[in-house]
Structures are given as structure tokens and as C-alpha cells.
Amino acid sequence: MLIRRAPIFRSSEITDERLYLNRRAFIAGAAALGGALALGAPHDAGAEAPLAELKAARNPKFAQPDPPTRYEAATTYNNFYEFGVNKEDPARMAGSLKPRPWAVQVEGHVGKPRTFDIDELIKLAPLEERVYALRCVEAWSMVIPWIGFPLAALLKRVEPTGQAKFVEFTTLLDPEQFPAQKKGLFSFSSLEWPYVEGLRLDEAMHPLTLLTVGMYGKVLPNQNGAPVRVVVPWKYGFKSAKSIVRIRLVSEQPKTAWEKAAPQEYGFYSNVNPAVSHPRWSQATERRITEGRISEFRRRDTLPFNGYADQVASLYSGMDLKKYY
Ligand SMILES: Nc1nc2c(c(=O)[nH]1)N[C@H]1C(S)=C(S)[C@@H](COP(=O)(O)O)O[C@H]1N2
Ligand SMILES: [Mo]
């Protein structure tokens, strides 16, 4: 019999962001008065280095009714388990990640396998800015101006063969850069490393699926997945793998890190679906973390496919989305 790991996302994590951001606001206020360092605010010098600007024209086809999430929230309230399981860990710890030099291997069932240096990869197609909502499985969401180009542009370049049915994404494995990958550092078991995610080929080729290299007019902060990640806006956030080193076209459905950890909780498809609850909490509503004060986070109804149903529902016609969660 398989020994099932304990579920990793704790139910407490789905309600604690108010408290968390209140503490941030308190620290920021204290800093204005007398210096955060004197108060022992957690900061890692490496994560504070100014980021290079990355300009891209906004694509007006991808807009959101809500204003963007404050940059401060989008870069200090993160899930990136390679840096630890707490929301503040990535911003605090991400200075150890070195996003240059960086190579991305694109391989598998393709006519032209190739390794791209990150600086060539960025130039493969025109960069554009798209405002997408990203809905975390923990029932919060953010509105972020991402910068990138459709993943399809990269995939077409390597010429997928008829055997390619799925695309597998693999995050860097390097305990020197990702402290939580060090064995024995944590008393509980987290995910199996490296982080692996996957999409069906048609999902990966869909024009909404963005190969992402920046946000808010800058290159990606380390804690958001530098130097390159995907953003798949109609799926729960964990499908959007960060700090990718390998993209492999395969014939079988990849085994993802979250499925291995808790298959009853995190399915392969993970399309945002208010009608299908997570076993431990509802997915019917979410808190959208926007620009407002903490007290203004609005709970809103979660939309099927996170509001992108018009564009993607047809990918799943005839499929039982309760079964393929
Ligand atoms: N490699 C890796 N990618 C990851 C994660 C992770 O822990 N490791 N967390 C995922 C989850 S759960 C979410 S919600 C998004 C968060 O992206 P953001 O921090 O840029 O908002 O990243 C996803 N990508
Ligand atoms: Mo998430």
C-alpha cells in the first residue's frame, strides 16, 4: 500500500492573508517611523537588488476589471515551496536564486530539440504585457500585469511530432539555490523535487498560455519564478511552474509534484471550477487581493475557468470536469 503524504496546503493558509498583510503594513509603518531593520523585520539583501526594467506594450485583449494587485503584495505573498511553505519565505529567501546564466532545454517528441539561453529565449517572439488574474487553489487571487509571449511560439519553433501529447515543465533542482530542497532541513515532508507540472499539448498551445519573463514592467523577481515561468490563467496557480529549466514534449500524462503529494486534492487538470470543492474547502468564492487597504479585500464569486471560459471551455467539451478535476 502506498503511504500517502499529509496534505501540504494547510486549511489555515486559506484565511490568513489579512493577518499576514496587516503585519506587513505594520512593518512598513514602523519602517517609516524608525527603520525596519532596527525592529528586526525579515529582509534578505539579495532579494532587494533593483530589478532590470523590461518594457512591453500592453495587449488590450487581456484586461481585467479590477486594478492590479499592489506590487508589494504580489512580491511578498507567494507560493514557492523551494524557498519554504510560508507565504513570506520566498521574498525573504529568494536572494540565493541566480537567474543568470540560465538555460532552458526543450526536448522530447520534437523535430528540433534545442537548449535556449535565457537571453535568446526572451527574443524568440515579441514580448507583450497581459493583465491576468491568477487564482490560487487556496481561494485567493491576484491581478498581475505579466510580460511574456505565448508558449506556442516556443513550441512551434521546436516542431512537436505526432507523438507529442503533453508538455512537462521542470523547475531547477539545486539545493544551493533553493534552500527547501536541502534534505533534512525541514521536519516535515514537502514536495518531491524537482517541481514538475504539465499541460495537455492543446492547453500548452492555447494562446492564453504565457511563457512569462517579467511583471510590472520589470524582469521577474526571483520569488515570482525568475527568470522564466509559465502563467496558465484558467487553472489554479500551482499549474504555473516557476524557474523552469526543462520543457519536455511527451506522449504520456506527466506525473506532477502536487499529484504525487496528494492525488485526491490536486488533479492533473486543475481548471478553476467553483462547482468542484477542494476536499477540505470550497472553491466557490475567493478573496481578490487588489490595490486596496487590507479591509477592502473583496470576496467575490469564483468564475468557471477563472473567467476565461469563453476562450478555453471548448478544450474540455465532452469531459466530466468533476472526474477530471
Ligand atoms: N516551482 C514552483 N512553481 C510554483 C510553485 C512552487 O511552489 N514551486 N507554487 C505555485 C503556486 S501554488 C502558485 S499560486 C503560483 C504563485 O505565483 P506568484 O507567487 O507569482 O503569485 O506559483 C506556482 N508555481
Ligand atoms: Mo497556489
PDB file of N, CA and C and ligand atoms in Angstrom, residues 9 78-82 134 136 140 144 146 171 195 223-224 229 237-238 240-242, ligand 1:
ATOM      1  N   PHE A   9      -1.013  21.942   1.609  1.00  0.00           N
ATOM      2  CA  PHE A   9      -1.642  23.247   1.855  1.00  0.00           C
ATOM      3  C   PHE A   9      -2.502  23.097   3.105  1.00  0.00           C
ATOM      4  N   ASN A  78       3.726  34.917  -1.547  1.00  0.00           N
ATOM      5  CA  ASN A  78       3.960  33.999  -2.668  1.00  0.00           C
ATOM      6  C   ASN A  78       3.925  32.541  -2.224  1.00  0.00           C
ATOM      7  N   ASN A  79       3.623  31.687  -3.169  1.00  0.00           N
ATOM      8  CA  ASN A  79       3.867  30.257  -3.013  1.00  0.00           C
ATOM      9  C   ASN A  79       5.048  29.886  -3.894  1.00  0.00           C
ATOM     10  N   PHE A  80       6.096  29.419  -3.274  1.00  0.00           N
ATOM     11  CA  PHE A  80       7.283  28.944  -3.992  1.00  0.00           C
ATOM     12  C   PHE A  80       7.987  28.049  -2.982  1.00  0.00           C
ATOM     13  N   TYR A  81       7.518  26.781  -2.968  1.00  0.00           N
ATOM     14  CA  TYR A  81       7.880  25.880  -1.870  1.00  0.00           C
ATOM     15  C   TYR A  81       9.366  25.559  -1.833  1.00  0.00           C
ATOM     16  N   GLU A  82      10.084  25.810  -2.931  1.00  0.00           N
ATOM     17  CA  GLU A  82      11.532  25.614  -2.916  1.00  0.00           C
ATOM     18  C   GLU A  82      12.196  26.550  -1.906  1.00  0.00           C
ATOM     19  N   LEU A 134      -4.633  35.554 -11.480  1.00  0.00           N
ATOM     20  CA  LEU A 134      -4.143  34.220 -11.134  1.00  0.00           C
ATOM     21  C   LEU A 134      -4.841  33.782  -9.850  1.00  0.00           C
ATOM     22  N   CYS A 136      -5.239  31.220  -6.919  1.00  0.00           N
ATOM     23  CA  CYS A 136      -4.573  30.148  -6.177  1.00  0.00           C
ATOM     24  C   CYS A 136      -5.611  29.147  -5.694  1.00  0.00           C
ATOM     25  N   TRP A 140      -7.521  32.526  -2.902  1.00  0.00           N
ATOM     26  CA  TRP A 140      -7.248  33.948  -3.097  1.00  0.00           C
ATOM     27  C   TRP A 140      -6.758  34.136  -4.529  1.00  0.00           C
ATOM     28  N   ILE A 144      -2.344  40.578 -12.089  1.00  0.00           N
ATOM     29  CA  ILE A 144      -0.929  40.917 -12.294  1.00  0.00           C
ATOM     30  C   ILE A 144      -0.654  41.237 -13.764  1.00  0.00           C
ATOM     31  N   TRP A 146       1.558  40.698 -16.381  1.00  0.00           N
ATOM     32  CA  TRP A 146       2.674  39.813 -16.727  1.00  0.00           C
ATOM     33  C   TRP A 146       3.308  40.266 -18.034  1.00  0.00           C
ATOM     34  N   THR A 171      11.119  22.551 -12.868  1.00  0.00           N
ATOM     35  CA  THR A 171      11.808  23.654 -12.176  1.00  0.00           C
ATOM     36  C   THR A 171      13.237  23.220 -11.857  1.00  0.00           C
ATOM     37  N   TYR A 195      10.202  20.298  -8.763  1.00  0.00           N
ATOM     38  CA  TYR A 195       8.791  20.598  -9.032  1.00  0.00           C
ATOM     39  C   TYR A 195       8.513  20.293 -10.502  1.00  0.00           C
ATOM     40  N   GLN A 223      11.283  35.615  -6.454  1.00  0.00           N
ATOM     41  CA  GLN A 223      10.207  34.927  -5.729  1.00  0.00           C
ATOM     42  C   GLN A 223       8.998  34.650  -6.618  1.00  0.00           C
ATOM     43  N   ASN A 224       8.924  35.300  -7.773  1.00  0.00           N
ATOM     44  CA  ASN A 224       7.832  35.046  -8.707  1.00  0.00           C
ATOM     45  C   ASN A 224       8.235  34.098  -9.841  1.00  0.00           C
ATOM     46  N   ARG A 229       8.904  31.438 -16.265  1.00  0.00           N
ATOM     47  CA  ARG A 229       7.854  30.581 -15.733  1.00  0.00           C
ATOM     48  C   ARG A 229       6.730  30.538 -16.751  1.00  0.00           C
ATOM     49  N   GLY A 237      -3.269  28.238  -9.522  1.00  0.00           N
ATOM     50  CA  GLY A 237      -1.916  28.791  -9.638  1.00  0.00           C
ATOM     51  C   GLY A 237      -0.795  27.776  -9.668  1.00  0.00           C
ATOM     52  N   PHE A 238      -0.985  26.626  -9.031  1.00  0.00           N
ATOM     53  CA  PHE A 238       0.145  25.698  -8.951  1.00  0.00           C
ATOM     54  C   PHE A 238       0.515  25.088 -10.296  1.00  0.00           C
ATOM     55  N   SER A 240       1.158  26.859 -12.784  1.00  0.00           N
ATOM     56  CA  SER A 240       2.048  27.854 -13.397  1.00  0.00           C
ATOM     57  C   SER A 240       3.455  27.719 -12.817  1.00  0.00           C
ATOM     58  N   ALA A 241       4.202  26.728 -13.322  1.00  0.00           N
ATOM     59  CA  ALA A 241       5.514  26.392 -12.748  1.00  0.00           C
ATOM     60  C   ALA A 241       6.517  27.530 -12.917  1.00  0.00           C
ATOM     61  N   LYS A 242       7.320  27.708 -11.876  1.00  0.00           N
ATOM     62  CA  LYS A 242       8.313  28.789 -11.827  1.00  0.00           C
ATOM     63  C   LYS A 242       9.724  28.280 -12.141  1.00  0.00           C
TER      64      LYS A 242
HETATM   65  N1  LIG B   1       8.486  25.723  -8.847  1.00  0.00           N
HETATM   66  C1  LIG B   1       7.358  26.141  -8.266  1.00  0.00           C
HETATM   67  N2  LIG B   1       6.411  26.759  -9.004  1.00  0.00           N
HETATM   68  C2  LIG B   1       5.266  27.204  -8.417  1.00  0.00           C
HETATM   69  C3  LIG B   1       5.030  26.994  -7.042  1.00  0.00           C
HETATM   70  C4  LIG B   1       6.042  26.328  -6.283  1.00  0.00           C
HETATM   71  O1  LIG B   1       5.918  26.096  -5.063  1.00  0.00           O
HETATM   72  N3  LIG B   1       7.188  25.936  -6.934  1.00  0.00           N
HETATM   73  N4  LIG B   1       3.836  27.421  -6.469  1.00  0.00           N
HETATM   74  C5  LIG B   1       2.684  27.582  -7.378  1.00  0.00           C
HETATM   75  C6  LIG B   1       1.528  28.208  -6.757  1.00  0.00           C
HETATM   76  S1  LIG B   1       0.678  27.261  -5.632  1.00  0.00           S
HETATM   77  C7  LIG B   1       1.073  29.448  -7.119  1.00  0.00           C
HETATM   78  S2  LIG B   1      -0.384  30.066  -6.509  1.00  0.00           S
HETATM   79  C8  LIG B   1       1.870  30.308  -8.030  1.00  0.00           C
HETATM   80  C9  LIG B   1       2.166  31.639  -7.345  1.00  0.00           C
HETATM   81  O2  LIG B   1       2.799  32.530  -8.226  1.00  0.00           O
HETATM   82  P1  LIG B   1       3.188  34.006  -7.730  1.00  0.00           P
HETATM   83  O3  LIG B   1       3.978  33.836  -6.459  1.00  0.00           O
HETATM   84  O4  LIG B   1       3.979  34.625  -8.822  1.00  0.00           O
HETATM   85  O5  LIG B   1       1.907  34.724  -7.456  1.00  0.00           O
HETATM   86  O6  LIG B   1       3.113  29.727  -8.396  1.00  0.00           O
HETATM   87  C10 LIG B   1       3.061  28.326  -8.660  1.00  0.00           C
HETATM   88  N5  LIG B   1       4.338  27.861  -9.177  1.00  0.00           N
END
